[in-house]
Coordinates of C-alpha atoms in Angstrom, one line a residue:
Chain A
X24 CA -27.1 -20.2 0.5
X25 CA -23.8 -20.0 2.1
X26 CA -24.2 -18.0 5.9
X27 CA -20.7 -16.1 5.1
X28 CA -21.4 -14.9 1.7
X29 CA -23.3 -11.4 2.2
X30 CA -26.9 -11.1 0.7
X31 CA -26.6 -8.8 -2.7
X32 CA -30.1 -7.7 -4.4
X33 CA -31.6 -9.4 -7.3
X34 CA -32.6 -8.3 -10.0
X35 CA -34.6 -11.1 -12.6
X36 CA -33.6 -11.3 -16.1
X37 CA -37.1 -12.0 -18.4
X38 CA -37.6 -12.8 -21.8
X39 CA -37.7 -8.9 -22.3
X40 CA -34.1 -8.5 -21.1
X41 CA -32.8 -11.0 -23.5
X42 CA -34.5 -10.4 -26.6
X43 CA -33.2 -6.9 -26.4
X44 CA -29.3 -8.3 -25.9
X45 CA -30.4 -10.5 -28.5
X46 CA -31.3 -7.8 -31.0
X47 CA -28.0 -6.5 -30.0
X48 CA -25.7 -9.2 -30.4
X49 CA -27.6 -10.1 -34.0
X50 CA -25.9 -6.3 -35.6
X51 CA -22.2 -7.6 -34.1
X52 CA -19.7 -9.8 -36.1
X53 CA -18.0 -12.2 -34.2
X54 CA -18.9 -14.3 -31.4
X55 CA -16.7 -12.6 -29.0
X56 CA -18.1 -8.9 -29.8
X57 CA -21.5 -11.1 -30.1
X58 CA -20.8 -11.8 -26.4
X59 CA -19.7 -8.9 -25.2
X60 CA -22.5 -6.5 -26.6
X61 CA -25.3 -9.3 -25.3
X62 CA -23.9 -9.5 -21.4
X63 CA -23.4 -5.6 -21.7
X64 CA -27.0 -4.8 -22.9
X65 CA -28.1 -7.7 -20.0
X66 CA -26.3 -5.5 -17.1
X67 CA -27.5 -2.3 -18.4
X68 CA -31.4 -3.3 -18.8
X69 CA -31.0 -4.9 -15.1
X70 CA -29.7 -1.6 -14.1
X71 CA -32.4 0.3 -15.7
X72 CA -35.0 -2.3 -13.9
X73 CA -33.4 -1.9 -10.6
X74 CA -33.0 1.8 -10.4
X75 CA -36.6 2.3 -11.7
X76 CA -37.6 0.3 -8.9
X77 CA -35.9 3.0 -6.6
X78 CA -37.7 5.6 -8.4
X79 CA -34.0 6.8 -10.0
X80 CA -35.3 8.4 -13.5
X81 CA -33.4 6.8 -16.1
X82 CA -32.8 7.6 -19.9
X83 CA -31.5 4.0 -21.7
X84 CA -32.2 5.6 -25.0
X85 CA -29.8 8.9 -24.5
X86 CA -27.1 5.7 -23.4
X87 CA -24.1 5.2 -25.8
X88 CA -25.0 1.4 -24.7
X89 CA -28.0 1.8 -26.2
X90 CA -27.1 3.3 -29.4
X91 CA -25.4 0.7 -31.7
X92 CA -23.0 2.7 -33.5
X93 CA -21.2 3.3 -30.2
X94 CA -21.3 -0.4 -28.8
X95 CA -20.0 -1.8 -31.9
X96 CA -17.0 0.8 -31.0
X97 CA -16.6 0.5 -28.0
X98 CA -16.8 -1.7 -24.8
X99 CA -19.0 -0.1 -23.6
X100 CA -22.3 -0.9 -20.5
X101 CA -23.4 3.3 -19.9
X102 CA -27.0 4.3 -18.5
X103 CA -27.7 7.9 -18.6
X104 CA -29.3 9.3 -15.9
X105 CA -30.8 12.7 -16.8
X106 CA -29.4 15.9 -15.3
X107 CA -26.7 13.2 -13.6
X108 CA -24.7 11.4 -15.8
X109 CA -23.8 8.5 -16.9
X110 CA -22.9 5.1 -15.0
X111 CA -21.1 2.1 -16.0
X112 CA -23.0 -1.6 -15.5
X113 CA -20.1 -4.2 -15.9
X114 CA -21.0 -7.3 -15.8
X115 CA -18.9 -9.9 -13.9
X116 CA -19.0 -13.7 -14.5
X117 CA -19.0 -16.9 -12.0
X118 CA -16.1 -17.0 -10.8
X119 CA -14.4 -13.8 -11.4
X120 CA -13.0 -12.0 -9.2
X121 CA -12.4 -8.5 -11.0
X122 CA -13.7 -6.1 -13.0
X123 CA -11.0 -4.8 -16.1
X124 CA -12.4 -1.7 -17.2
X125 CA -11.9 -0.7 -21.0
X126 CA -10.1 2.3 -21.7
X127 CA -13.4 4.0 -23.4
X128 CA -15.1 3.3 -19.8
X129 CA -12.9 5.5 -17.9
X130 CA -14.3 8.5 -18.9
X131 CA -17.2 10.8 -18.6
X132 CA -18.6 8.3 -15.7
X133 CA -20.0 9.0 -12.4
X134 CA -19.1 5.6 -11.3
X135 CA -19.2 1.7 -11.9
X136 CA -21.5 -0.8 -10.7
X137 CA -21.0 -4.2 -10.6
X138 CA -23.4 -6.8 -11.7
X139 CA -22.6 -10.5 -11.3
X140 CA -24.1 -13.3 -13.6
X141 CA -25.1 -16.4 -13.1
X142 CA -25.1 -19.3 -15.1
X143 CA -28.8 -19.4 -16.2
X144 CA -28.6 -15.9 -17.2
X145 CA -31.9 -15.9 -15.2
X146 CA -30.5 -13.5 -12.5
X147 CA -28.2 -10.7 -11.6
X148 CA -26.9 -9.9 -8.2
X149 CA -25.7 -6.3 -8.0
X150 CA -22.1 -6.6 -6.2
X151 CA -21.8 -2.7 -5.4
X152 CA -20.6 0.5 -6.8
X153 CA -17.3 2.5 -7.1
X154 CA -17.2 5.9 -8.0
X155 CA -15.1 7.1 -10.8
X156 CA -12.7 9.9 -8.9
X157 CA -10.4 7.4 -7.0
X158 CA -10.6 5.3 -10.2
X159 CA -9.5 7.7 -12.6
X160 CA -5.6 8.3 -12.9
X161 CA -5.1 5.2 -11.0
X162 CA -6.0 1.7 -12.2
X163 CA -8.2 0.1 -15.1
X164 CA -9.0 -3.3 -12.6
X165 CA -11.4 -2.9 -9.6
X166 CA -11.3 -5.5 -7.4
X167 CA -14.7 -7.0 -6.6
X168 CA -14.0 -6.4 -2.8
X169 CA -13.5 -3.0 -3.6
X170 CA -17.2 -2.1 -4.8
X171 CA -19.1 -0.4 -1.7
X172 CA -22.9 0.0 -1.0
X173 CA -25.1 1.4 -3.7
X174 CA -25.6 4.1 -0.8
X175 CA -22.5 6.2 -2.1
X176 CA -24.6 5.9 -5.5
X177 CA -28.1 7.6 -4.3
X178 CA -25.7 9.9 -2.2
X179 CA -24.1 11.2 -5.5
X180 CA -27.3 11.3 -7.3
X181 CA -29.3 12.9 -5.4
X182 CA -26.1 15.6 -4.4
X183 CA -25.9 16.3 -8.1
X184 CA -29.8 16.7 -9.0
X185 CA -29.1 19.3 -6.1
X186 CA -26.5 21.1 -7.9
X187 CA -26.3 24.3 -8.0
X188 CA -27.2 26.4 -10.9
X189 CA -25.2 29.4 -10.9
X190 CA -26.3 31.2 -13.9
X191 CA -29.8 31.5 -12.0
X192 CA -28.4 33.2 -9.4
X193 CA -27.8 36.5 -12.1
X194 CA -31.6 36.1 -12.5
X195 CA -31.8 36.2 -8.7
X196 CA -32.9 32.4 -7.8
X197 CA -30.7 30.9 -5.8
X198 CA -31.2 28.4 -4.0
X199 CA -32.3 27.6 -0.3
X200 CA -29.0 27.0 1.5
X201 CA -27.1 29.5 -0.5
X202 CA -27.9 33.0 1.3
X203 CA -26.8 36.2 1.2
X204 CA -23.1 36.3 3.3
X205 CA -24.4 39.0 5.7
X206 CA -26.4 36.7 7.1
X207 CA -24.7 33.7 7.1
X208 CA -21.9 35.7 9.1
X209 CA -24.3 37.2 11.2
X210 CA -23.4 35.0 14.0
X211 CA -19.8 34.7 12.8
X212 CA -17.0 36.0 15.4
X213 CA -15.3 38.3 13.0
X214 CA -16.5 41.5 12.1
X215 CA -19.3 41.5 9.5
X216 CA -18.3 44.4 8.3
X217 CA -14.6 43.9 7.7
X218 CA -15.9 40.6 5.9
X219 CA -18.8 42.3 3.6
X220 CA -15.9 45.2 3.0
X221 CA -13.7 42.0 1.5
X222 CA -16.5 41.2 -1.2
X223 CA -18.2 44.5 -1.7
X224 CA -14.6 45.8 -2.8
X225 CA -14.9 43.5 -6.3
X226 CA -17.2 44.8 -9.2
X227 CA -20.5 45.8 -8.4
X228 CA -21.7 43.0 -10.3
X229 CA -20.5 40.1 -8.6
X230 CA -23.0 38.2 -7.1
X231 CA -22.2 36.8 -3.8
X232 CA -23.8 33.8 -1.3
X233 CA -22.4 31.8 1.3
X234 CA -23.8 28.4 3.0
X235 CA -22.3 26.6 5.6
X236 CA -21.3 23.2 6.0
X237 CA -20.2 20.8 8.5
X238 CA -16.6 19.0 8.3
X239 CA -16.7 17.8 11.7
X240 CA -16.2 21.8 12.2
X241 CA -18.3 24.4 10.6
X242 CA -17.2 26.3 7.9
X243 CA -18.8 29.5 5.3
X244 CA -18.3 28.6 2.1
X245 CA -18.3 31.8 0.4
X246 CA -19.0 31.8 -3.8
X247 CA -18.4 35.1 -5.6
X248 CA -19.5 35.2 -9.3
X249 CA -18.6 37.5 -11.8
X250 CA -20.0 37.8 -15.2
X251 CA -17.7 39.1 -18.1
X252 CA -17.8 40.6 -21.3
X253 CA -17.5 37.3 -22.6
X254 CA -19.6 33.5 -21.8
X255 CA -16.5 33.4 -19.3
X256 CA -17.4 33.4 -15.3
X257 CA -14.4 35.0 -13.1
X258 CA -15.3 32.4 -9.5
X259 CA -13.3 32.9 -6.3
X260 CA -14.9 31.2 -3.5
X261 CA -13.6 31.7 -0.2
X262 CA -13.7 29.5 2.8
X263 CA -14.4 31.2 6.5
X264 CA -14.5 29.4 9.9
X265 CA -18.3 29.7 11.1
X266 CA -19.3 29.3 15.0
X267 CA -17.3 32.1 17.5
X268 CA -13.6 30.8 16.1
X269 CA -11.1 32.8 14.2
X270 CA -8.8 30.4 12.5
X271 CA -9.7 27.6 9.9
X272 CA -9.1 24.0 11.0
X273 CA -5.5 23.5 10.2
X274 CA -5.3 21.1 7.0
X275 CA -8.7 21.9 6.2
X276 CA -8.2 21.2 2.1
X277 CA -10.1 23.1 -0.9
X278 CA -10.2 21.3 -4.1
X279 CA -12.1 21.8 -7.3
X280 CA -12.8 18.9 -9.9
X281 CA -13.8 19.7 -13.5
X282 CA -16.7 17.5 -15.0
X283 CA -14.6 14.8 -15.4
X284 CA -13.6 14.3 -11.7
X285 CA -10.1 15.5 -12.3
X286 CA -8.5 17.7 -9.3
X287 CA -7.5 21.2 -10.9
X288 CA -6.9 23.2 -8.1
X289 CA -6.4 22.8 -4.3
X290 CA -5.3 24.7 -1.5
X291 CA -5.0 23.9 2.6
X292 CA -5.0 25.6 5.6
X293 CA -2.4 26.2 7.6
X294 CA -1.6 27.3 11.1
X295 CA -4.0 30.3 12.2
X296 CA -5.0 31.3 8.5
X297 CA -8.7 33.0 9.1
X298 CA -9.7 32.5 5.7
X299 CA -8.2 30.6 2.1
X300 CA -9.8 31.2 -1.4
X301 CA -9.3 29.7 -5.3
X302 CA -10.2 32.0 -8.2
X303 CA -10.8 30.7 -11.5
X304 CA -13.1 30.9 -14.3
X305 CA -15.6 29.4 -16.0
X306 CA -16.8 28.9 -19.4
X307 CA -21.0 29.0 -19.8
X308 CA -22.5 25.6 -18.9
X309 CA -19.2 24.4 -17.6
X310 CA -20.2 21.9 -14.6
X311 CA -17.1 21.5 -12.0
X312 CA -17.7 20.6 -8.0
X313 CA -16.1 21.9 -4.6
X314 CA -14.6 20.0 -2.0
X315 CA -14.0 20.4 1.3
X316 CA -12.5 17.9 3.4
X317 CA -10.9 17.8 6.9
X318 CA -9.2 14.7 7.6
X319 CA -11.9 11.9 7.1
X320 CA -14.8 13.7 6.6
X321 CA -15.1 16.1 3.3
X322 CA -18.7 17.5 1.6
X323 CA -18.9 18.1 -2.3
X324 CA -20.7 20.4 -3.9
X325 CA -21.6 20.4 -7.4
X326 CA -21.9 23.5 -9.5
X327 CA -23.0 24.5 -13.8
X328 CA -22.3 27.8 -14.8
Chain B
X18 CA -34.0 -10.1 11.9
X19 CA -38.1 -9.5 12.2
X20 CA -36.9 -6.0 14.4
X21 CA -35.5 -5.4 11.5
X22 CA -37.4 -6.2 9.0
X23 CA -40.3 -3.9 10.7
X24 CA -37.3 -1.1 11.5
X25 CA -36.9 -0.7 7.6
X26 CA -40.3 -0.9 6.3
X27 CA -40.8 1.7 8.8
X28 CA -37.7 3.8 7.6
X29 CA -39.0 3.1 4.2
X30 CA -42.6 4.7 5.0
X31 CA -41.4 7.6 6.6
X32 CA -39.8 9.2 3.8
X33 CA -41.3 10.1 0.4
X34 CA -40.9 8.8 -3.1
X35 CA -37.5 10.0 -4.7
X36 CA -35.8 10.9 -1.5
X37 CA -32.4 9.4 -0.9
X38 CA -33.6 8.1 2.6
X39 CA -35.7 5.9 1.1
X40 CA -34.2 4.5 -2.0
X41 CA -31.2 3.6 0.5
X42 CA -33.9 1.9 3.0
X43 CA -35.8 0.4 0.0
X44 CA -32.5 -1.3 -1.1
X45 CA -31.8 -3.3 2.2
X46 CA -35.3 -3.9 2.6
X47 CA -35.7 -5.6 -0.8
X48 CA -32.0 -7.3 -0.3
X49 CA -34.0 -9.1 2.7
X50 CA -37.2 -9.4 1.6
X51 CA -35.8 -11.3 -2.1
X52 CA -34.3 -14.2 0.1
X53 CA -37.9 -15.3 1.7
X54 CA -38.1 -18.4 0.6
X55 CA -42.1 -18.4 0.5
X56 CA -42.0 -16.1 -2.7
X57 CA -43.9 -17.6 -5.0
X58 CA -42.2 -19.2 -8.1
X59 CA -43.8 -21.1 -11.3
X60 CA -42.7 -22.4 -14.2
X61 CA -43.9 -20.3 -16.8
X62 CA -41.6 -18.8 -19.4
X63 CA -42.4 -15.2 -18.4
X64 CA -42.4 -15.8 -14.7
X65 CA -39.3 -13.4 -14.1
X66 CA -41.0 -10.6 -16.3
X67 CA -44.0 -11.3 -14.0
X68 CA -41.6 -11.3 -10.8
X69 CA -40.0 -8.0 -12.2
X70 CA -43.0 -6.3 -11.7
X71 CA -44.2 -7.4 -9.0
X72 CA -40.7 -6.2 -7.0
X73 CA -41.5 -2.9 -8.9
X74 CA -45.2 -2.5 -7.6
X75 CA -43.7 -3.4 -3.5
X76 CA -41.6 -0.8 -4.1
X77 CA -44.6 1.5 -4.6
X78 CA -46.6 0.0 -2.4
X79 CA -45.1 -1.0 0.6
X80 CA -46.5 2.0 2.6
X81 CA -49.5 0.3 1.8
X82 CA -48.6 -3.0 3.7
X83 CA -50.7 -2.7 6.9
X84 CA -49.0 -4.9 9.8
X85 CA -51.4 -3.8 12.0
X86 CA -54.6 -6.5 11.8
X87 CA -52.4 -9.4 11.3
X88 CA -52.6 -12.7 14.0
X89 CA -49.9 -11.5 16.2
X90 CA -48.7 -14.8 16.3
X91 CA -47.8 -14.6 12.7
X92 CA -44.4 -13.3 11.8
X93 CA -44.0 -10.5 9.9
X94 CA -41.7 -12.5 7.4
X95 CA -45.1 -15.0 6.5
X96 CA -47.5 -11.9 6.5
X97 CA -45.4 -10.1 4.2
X98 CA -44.7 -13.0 2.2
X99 CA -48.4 -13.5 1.8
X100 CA -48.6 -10.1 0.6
X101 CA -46.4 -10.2 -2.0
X102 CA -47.5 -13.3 -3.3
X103 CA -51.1 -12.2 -3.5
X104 CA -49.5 -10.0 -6.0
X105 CA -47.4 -11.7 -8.1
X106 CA -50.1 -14.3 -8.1
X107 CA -52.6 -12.3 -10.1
X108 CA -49.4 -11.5 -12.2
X109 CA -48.4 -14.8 -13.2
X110 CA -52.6 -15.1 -13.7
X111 CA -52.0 -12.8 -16.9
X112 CA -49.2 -14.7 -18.2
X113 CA -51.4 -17.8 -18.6
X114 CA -54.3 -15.5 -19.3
X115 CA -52.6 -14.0 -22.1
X116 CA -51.8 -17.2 -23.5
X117 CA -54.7 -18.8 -23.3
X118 CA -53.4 -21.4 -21.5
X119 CA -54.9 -22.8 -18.7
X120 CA -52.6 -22.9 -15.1
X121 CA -50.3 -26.3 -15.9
X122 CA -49.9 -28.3 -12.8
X123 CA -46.1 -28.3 -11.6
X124 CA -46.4 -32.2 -10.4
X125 CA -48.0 -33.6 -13.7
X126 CA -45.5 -35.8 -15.0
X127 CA -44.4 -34.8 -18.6
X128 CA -42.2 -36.9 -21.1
X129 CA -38.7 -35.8 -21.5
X130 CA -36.3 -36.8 -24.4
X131 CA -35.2 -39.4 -23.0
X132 CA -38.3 -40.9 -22.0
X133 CA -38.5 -41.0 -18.6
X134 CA -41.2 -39.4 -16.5
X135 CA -40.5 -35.8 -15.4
X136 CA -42.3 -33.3 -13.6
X137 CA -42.7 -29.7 -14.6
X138 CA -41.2 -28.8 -11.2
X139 CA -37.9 -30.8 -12.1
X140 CA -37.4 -28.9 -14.8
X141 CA -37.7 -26.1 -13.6
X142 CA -35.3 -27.0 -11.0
X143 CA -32.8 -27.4 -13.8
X144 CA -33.4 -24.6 -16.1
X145 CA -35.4 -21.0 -16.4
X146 CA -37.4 -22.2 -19.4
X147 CA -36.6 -20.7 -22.6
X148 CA -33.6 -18.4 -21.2
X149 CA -30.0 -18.8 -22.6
X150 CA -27.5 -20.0 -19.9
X151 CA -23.8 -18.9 -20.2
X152 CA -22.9 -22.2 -21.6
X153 CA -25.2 -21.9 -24.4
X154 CA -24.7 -18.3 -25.4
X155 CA -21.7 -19.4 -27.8
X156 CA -24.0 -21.3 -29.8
X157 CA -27.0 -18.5 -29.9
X158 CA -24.8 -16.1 -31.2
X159 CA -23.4 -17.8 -33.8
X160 CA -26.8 -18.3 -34.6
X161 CA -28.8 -15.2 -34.7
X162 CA -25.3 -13.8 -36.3
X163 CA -25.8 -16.0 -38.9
X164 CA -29.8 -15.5 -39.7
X165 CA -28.9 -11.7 -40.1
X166 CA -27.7 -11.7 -43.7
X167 CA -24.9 -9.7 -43.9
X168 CA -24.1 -7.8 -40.0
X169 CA -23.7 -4.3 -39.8
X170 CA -20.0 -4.9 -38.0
X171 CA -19.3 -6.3 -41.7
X172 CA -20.7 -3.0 -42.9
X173 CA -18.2 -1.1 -41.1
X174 CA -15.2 -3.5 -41.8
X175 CA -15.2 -3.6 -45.6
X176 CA -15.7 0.1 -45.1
X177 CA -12.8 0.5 -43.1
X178 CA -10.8 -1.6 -45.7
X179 CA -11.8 -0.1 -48.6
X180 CA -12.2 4.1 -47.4
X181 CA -12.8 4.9 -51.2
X182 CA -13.1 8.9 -50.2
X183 CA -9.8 8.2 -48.1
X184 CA -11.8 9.7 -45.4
X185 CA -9.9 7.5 -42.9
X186 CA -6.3 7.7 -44.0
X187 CA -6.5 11.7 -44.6
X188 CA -6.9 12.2 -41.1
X189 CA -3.1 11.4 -39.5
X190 CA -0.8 12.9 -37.1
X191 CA 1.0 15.8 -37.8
X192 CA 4.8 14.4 -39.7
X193 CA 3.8 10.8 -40.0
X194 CA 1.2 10.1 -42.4
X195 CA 1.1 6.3 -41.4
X196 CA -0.3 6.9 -38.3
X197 CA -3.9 7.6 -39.3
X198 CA -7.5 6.5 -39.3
X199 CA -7.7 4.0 -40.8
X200 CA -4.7 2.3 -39.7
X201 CA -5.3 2.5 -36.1
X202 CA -9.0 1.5 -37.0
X203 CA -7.4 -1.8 -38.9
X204 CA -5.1 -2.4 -35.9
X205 CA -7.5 -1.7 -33.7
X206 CA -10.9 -3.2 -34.1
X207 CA -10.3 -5.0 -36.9
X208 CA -8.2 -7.6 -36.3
X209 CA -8.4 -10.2 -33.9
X210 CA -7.2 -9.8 -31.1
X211 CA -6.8 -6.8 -31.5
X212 CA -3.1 -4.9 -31.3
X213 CA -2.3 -2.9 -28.3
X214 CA -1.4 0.5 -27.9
X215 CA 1.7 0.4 -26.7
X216 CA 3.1 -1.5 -29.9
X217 CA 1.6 0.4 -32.3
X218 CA 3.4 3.0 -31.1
X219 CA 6.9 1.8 -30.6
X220 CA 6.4 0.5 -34.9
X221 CA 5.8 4.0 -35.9
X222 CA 7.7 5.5 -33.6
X223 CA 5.1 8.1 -31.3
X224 CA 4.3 8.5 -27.9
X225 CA 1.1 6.2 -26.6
X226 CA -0.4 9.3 -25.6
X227 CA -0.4 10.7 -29.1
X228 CA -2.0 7.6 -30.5
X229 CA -4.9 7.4 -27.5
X230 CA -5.6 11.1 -28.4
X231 CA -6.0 11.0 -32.1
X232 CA -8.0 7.7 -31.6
X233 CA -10.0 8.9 -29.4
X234 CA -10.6 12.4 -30.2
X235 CA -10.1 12.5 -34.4
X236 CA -10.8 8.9 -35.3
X237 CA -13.4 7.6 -33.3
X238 CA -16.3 10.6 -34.1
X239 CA -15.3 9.9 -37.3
X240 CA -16.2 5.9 -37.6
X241 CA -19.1 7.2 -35.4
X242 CA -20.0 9.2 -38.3
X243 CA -19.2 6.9 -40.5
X244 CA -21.1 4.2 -39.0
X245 CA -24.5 6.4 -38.6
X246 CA -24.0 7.3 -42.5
X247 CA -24.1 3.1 -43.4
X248 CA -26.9 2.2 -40.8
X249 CA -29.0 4.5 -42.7

C-alpha cells in the first residue's frame, strides 16, 4: 500500500452481497441498467453492513434502492435510516475521480457517501461523505476530494434522532435542554421580567421554551409555539444573548431549512440589536431545522411539528 | 501508532453502544485495525461473509479485549491480531463445517487448466473465488438477463409503448398535449441513450423546468404505479 494514499475502511463484499445485486440486475433490461442496478445494490448492502457494524439502525427494505419498481426508474443507491432519512451510497470505480449524481438523487437525501470499487468486486473502501445542503442548488458532480469524514455523518444522525418533537411539548414533554425561558434567563443580564412580559403578551396558549447554545458566544434560543384552529403551527423563535451581555454578536445569522435542506428564511444581527426573531408556520408533521451560525462555527437544530 | 491504537480502543470503551462518541472512535479504530497484515485470510468461497462478521462481532466486543495479562513485550498490534483471529478462525471453521468439507491445505498443489501445478494460495492471490470482477460483470449480466425469460424492464417497455387505457398520454401539460407521459417516458427511459432534458424542451417548445416537474411529480408516480400493477 502506497504511504501517501490515506487508509479508508473496508468493508468485504461476500457471496451474500452479490447474489442480491444479482437478483437485481436479473429484473433489468440491458446490460448497462444491468450494471448500474448490480454496483448500486453492491454499495447500498456494503452500507448497510458497515453502518450495522456502528450500531446505526438501518431499514434496506423501506429503501427505494431496495424496491425494484423505483430502481428500474431511477438511478438510484438510497438506505433509509429510520426516524433519519435517507442516504445515498454511490459507487465510484478504479480510476474515477468523481461522483455525477443523477438528478432523482438530489433530493430528499441527508447526504452522499462514497464507496469505491475494486476490481475483484471483493471489496469496498468507503471514500467519505458529503452532506446534501451545500450540494443542493449547486452542482450534480462531487469531487472525490470533496467527501469529508463519515464523522459529519454520525454527527447528523445522531442530531436528528435528537430532534425535537414539538407537538409533545402541547402534551407537556419536552425535552431536557429545552426549559422553561424564566429559567434559562435567570442568569441573563436583561430584565426577566421585561423578557417573560415579551412572550406572555401572545395567546395564552403558546407554549414557550428556550435552550442555550454555544456559537463561540452563548446564545437563548427562544421557541414559541402556537396551535391554531387548524393542523397549522404559528413558530416565532427568538434569539437572546445569554451570559451578562446585552447585544447579539454582530452577524450572528438565523436561518431555517425546510425538510429538504432548502434555506426559507434568514435574518442577521446587526450592530447592538438585543434580540432578532423569524415567525412562520407550520403544517402538522412538517420537519424543518434551525440554524445558528456566527462566522465559522454554526449549531442546527432539528424540529417536527 | 501502538499509543494510538490503545488511545482509541480506550475512547471506544468509554462510551456506550449507539453513542456518537463511539461509532466515530469505532471507525478510526477499525480503519487501523483492517490494515494488520496478520488478519487471517483463506481461500474459501465464503471467507469474506465469514470476515464480515467477524468485523461485526469486534465491534461488539472490543470492550471485551483485555490488554492487561498480555507479555508486555508483545505489541498490542500482535495481541490484538491474535484476538481477532481466534475469532474469525472458529468462523471460517463453520464454513467448511457447513460443507462438509474438511479444512483444504492452501500449499497443496492443485491442477489448473492449463496444466501446470498450482497452489490454492496462488489462486487465491489472483482471484476471490467465485466473486465477479468488474471485467467480468458484462458477461454475467448478459447472462442472468438472458436465463430470466422475459425481464420485467421489458414488461414496462411494451407497456409504455402500447398504453392501451392512454393512461400515459392523458396526462400532459396544460396547452400542449404532446408533452405527456408517455412521451417523456419514451424519450426518457426508453431509448438508448436516453434524450436529455434540455432538448426535449427546445422541440416542443417549454421551459426545462416544466418538463422536470411534470416528470417528476405527474409521470413518474404514475409508471411507479404502473409498474407495481405489472409485477403483480
Amino acid at each position: 500500500m502506497n504511504s501517501t494514499q490515506p487508509d479508508y475502511l473496508q468493508i468485504p463484499l461476500g457471496k451474500d452481497a452479490h447474489q442480491k445485486a444479482e437478483e437485481f440486475a436479473a429484473e433489468q433490461d440491458g446490460l448497462d441498467k444491468g450494471k448500474q442496478v448490480y454496483l448500486n445494490t453492491l454499495a447500498v448492502y456494503a452500507v448497510n453492513n458497515y453502518l450495522k457494524w456502528l450500531s446505526i439502525e438501518t431499514a434496506l427494505h423501506q429503501s427505494d434502492s431496495w424496491n425494484w419498481s423505483t430502481r428500474t426508474f431511477f438511478d438510484i443507491a438510497d438506505l433509509m435510516l429510520p426516524n433519519v432519512g435517507r442516504i445515498e451510497c454511490r459507487p465510484v470505480l478504479p480510476g474515477e475521480e468523481v461522483v455525477v449524481l443523477p438528478q432523482e438523487v438530489t433530493q430528499e437525501r441527508i447526504g452522499y457517501i462514497a464507496v469505491r470499487f475494486n476490481k475483484q468486486l471483493d471489496f469496498v473502501e468507503i471514500l467519505g461523505f458529503v452532506p446534501a445542503r451545500p450540494i443542493i442548488n449547486n452542482s450534480e458532480i462531487i469531487e472525490i476530494n470533496r467527501f469529508e469524514s463519515i464523522d459529519i455523518l454520525i454527527d447528523i444522525i445522531n442530531r436528528r434522532k435528537m430532534k425535537v418533537n414539538l407537538c409533545q411539548w402541547l402534551e407537556g414533554i419536552f425535552n431536557q435542554d429545552w426549559e422553561s425561558p424564566e429559567l434559562v434567563l435567570a442568569g441573563s443580564f436583561r430584565s426577566t421580567a421585561t423578557m417573560t412580559r415579551q412572550y406572555q403578551d401572545s395567546q395564552t396558549s403558546s407554549i414557550s421554551r428556550a435552550k442555550v447554545v454555544d456559537v463561540g458566544r452563548q446564545i437563548v434560543l427562544l421557541m414559541e409555539l402556537t396551535p391554531t384552529n387548524s393542523a397549522v403551527f404559528d413558530i416565532r423563535l427568538r434569539v437572546y444573548p445569554a451570559e451578562n451581555t446585552l447585544h447579539l454578536p454582530q452577524d450572528l445569522q438565523l436561518t431555517i431549512f425546510d425538510e429538504s435542506g432548502d434555506a426559507c428564511m434568514n435574518t442577521q444581527a446587526e450592530i447592538a440589536n438585543d434580540w432578532m426573531q423569524l415567525e412562520f408556520d407550520c403544517q402538522h408533521e412538517e420537519k424543518f431545522s434551525v440554524e445558528l451560525k456566527l462566522g465559522e462555527i454554526s449549531i442546527i437544530e432539528e424540529f417536527i411539528v | 501508532m501502538e499509543q494510538q491504537l490503545q488511545k482509541l480502543i480506550e475512547e471506544v470503551c468509554r462510551y456506550e453502544e449507539g453513542t456518537p462518541q463511539r461509532q466515530k472512535a469505532l471507525n478510526n479504530l477499525l480503519i487501523i485495525v483492517q490494515q494488520f497484515p496478520g488478519i487471517k485470510k483463506d481461500g474459501h468461497q465464503d471467507y469474506l461473509e465469514a470476515l464480515n462478521k467477524t468485523w461485526e462481532w469486534f465491534c461488539r466486543s472490543i470492550h471485551k479485549f483485555d490488554n492487561s495479562k498480555v507479555d508486555s513485550s508483545e505489541s498490542l498490534q500482535i495481541t490484538l491480531t491474535r484476538w481477532i483471529n481466534g475469532y474469525l478462525k472458529w468462523r471460517i471453521k463453520d464454513l467448511y463445517a457447513s460443507d462438509s468439507h474438511y479444512t483444504i491445505s492452501l500449499d497443496q498443489p492443485i491442477s489448473n487448466d492449463e496444466g501446470s501445478k498450482v497452489t490454492r494460495l496462488d489462486i487465491l492471490a489472483d482471484s476471490q473465488g467465485g466473486s465477479t470482477s468488474l471485467d467480468l460483470l458484462d458477461i454475467k449480466i448478459a447472462e442472468i438477463q438472458k436465463s430470466e425469460k422475459k425481464t420485467w424492464g421489458e414488461r414496462v417497455a411494451k407497456f409504455i409503448e402500447q398504453d392501451t387505457g392512454n393512461e400515459l398520454k392523458r396526462r400532459c401539460i396544460r396547452n400542449n398535449a404532446e408533452c405527456n407521459c408517455q412521451l417523456l417516458a419514451q424519450r426518457l427511459l426508453l431509448t438508448k441513450p436516453s434524450h436529455k432534458i434540455a432538448d426535449i424542451a427546445r422541440e416542443l417548445n417549454v421551459s426545462n423546468q416544466t418538463i422536470y416537474s411534470h416528470w417528476k411529480k405527474k409521470c413518474l408516480p404514475l409508471l411507479k404505479e404502473i409498474g407495481m400493477k405489472i409485477k403483480d
